[in-house]
Amino acid sequence: MITQENTDQQLTDFAEKLGIPKEQLAIPETITEEMVEEARTQVINYITMRVQEEQHQARKEKPYVTYTFIGLLVLMFLVLTFTGGSTNSFNLIKWGGKFNPLIYAGEWWRLITPMFLHNGWMHIAANAVMLYIVGPWAEKIYGKWRFALILLIGGFAGNLASFVLNNHLSVGASTSVFAVFGALLYLVVLKPNLYAKTIGTNVATLVVVNILIGLFSAEIDMMGHIGGLVGGFLIAGIISLPNQYFNWKRALYSLSSLVLIGLFLYAGYQNGTKPYDPALSNAVIQDDLNKGEYKKADRLINTLISSNSADEYTYVFAGAIAQHEKNSESLGIYAKKSIELNPEMPNSHYLLSLHYLETGNRKAALREAKRANQLADNDIYKSYYESLKNTEK
């Protein structure tokens, strides 16, 4: 602090500390607006230089959390690539993509795992490069464990927002990247004089550019990005910078975060009680059945049925599981429900025929087998119908 006593000496010492000529801090007899603007520019330039030095120093100090996170992204991308492809929806779901119906079914970890998965090499390249640019800077400012929390909890927040507001399959570390953006923007609130003209301007530009890109691309999960941004800001407000005392503002950030998480979880699971498009769920169920994973398929079927989202295909798959488990009663119920929704489904008539055959109603079994054979040119239906018809003779 500069006091009125010994002003000249104090200004000289301060100039030496800043590394600028002492003449620049000399107090003139008359102060004009031009002089004020020039001094302001010098201060901003100095702060910018120091922030740039921090960035350079941050990379020199080895940002291990940033590099480890990028390494995990690359590792999981290779796993996806060699186990079915990183653009294969079934493979993304298998390895933990954010797929709402399975979250409704109890697979809550899908609010975390999507941040490590990517859909194609361009997707992972964009997120890895962005994290490489801003990660070391944030890691240097916040410290390693705080930065790790920002990545993980901020990524979770983005996936939670996507869970509530986006029903599509979603993957990507962009939720964590936007969490880093949010944490850097928090610095502007915490220390506006130091960071507003440096970090604030640069990060705000990155955020605006990425949001504009998202507005013109249907494949980008905007809700995940915004959720990550807000989540990163709030978690930064909670943990703050190193050596900061816990105060009422941090308590407010903590309370706000808990309330928002609770509300979003409630809203997300409430969405699971409402009808939604079962198309992708049915494809996943069929893929599970082809692999013999009947319990996994049955769990997803029950989720669709309980939300009144099941269609004729869902009930056909449910009937197939009932047939596998030799549950004739359920087989008949599901087959009839499928026919009720779509009388032209040959699979449904075939399954209903099996139900009637198992319950001893051969006449009804023959009728349904004939109908299945009429609706589809299928060797299985034809052979089955011929077998029943010959038995009746």
Tab-separated table of C-alpha atoms in Angstrom, residues 2 10-16 18 20-28 42:
chain	number	residue	atom	x	y	z
A	2	ILE	CA	1.306	3.461	-0.926
A	10	GLN	CA	7.519	4.099	-2.341
A	11	LEU	CA	6.723	4.650	-6.033
A	12	THR	CA	10.349	4.018	-6.921
A	13	ASP	CA	10.349	0.732	-4.994
A	14	PHE	CA	7.031	-0.271	-6.582
A	15	ALA	CA	8.374	0.474	-10.088
A	16	GLU	CA	11.377	-1.736	-9.420
A	18	LEU	CA	7.022	-4.259	-11.465
A	20	ILE	CA	9.260	-0.774	-15.269
A	21	PRO	CA	11.108	2.570	-15.406
A	22	LYS	CA	10.408	4.683	-12.318
A	23	GLU	CA	9.565	7.650	-14.517
A	24	GLN	CA	6.376	5.872	-15.574
A	25	LEU	CA	5.095	6.045	-12.008
A	26	ALA	CA	6.132	9.617	-11.332
A	27	ILE	CA	3.211	11.804	-10.281
A	28	PRO	CA	2.811	14.730	-12.678
A	42	GLN	CA	0.135	-0.125	-19.332
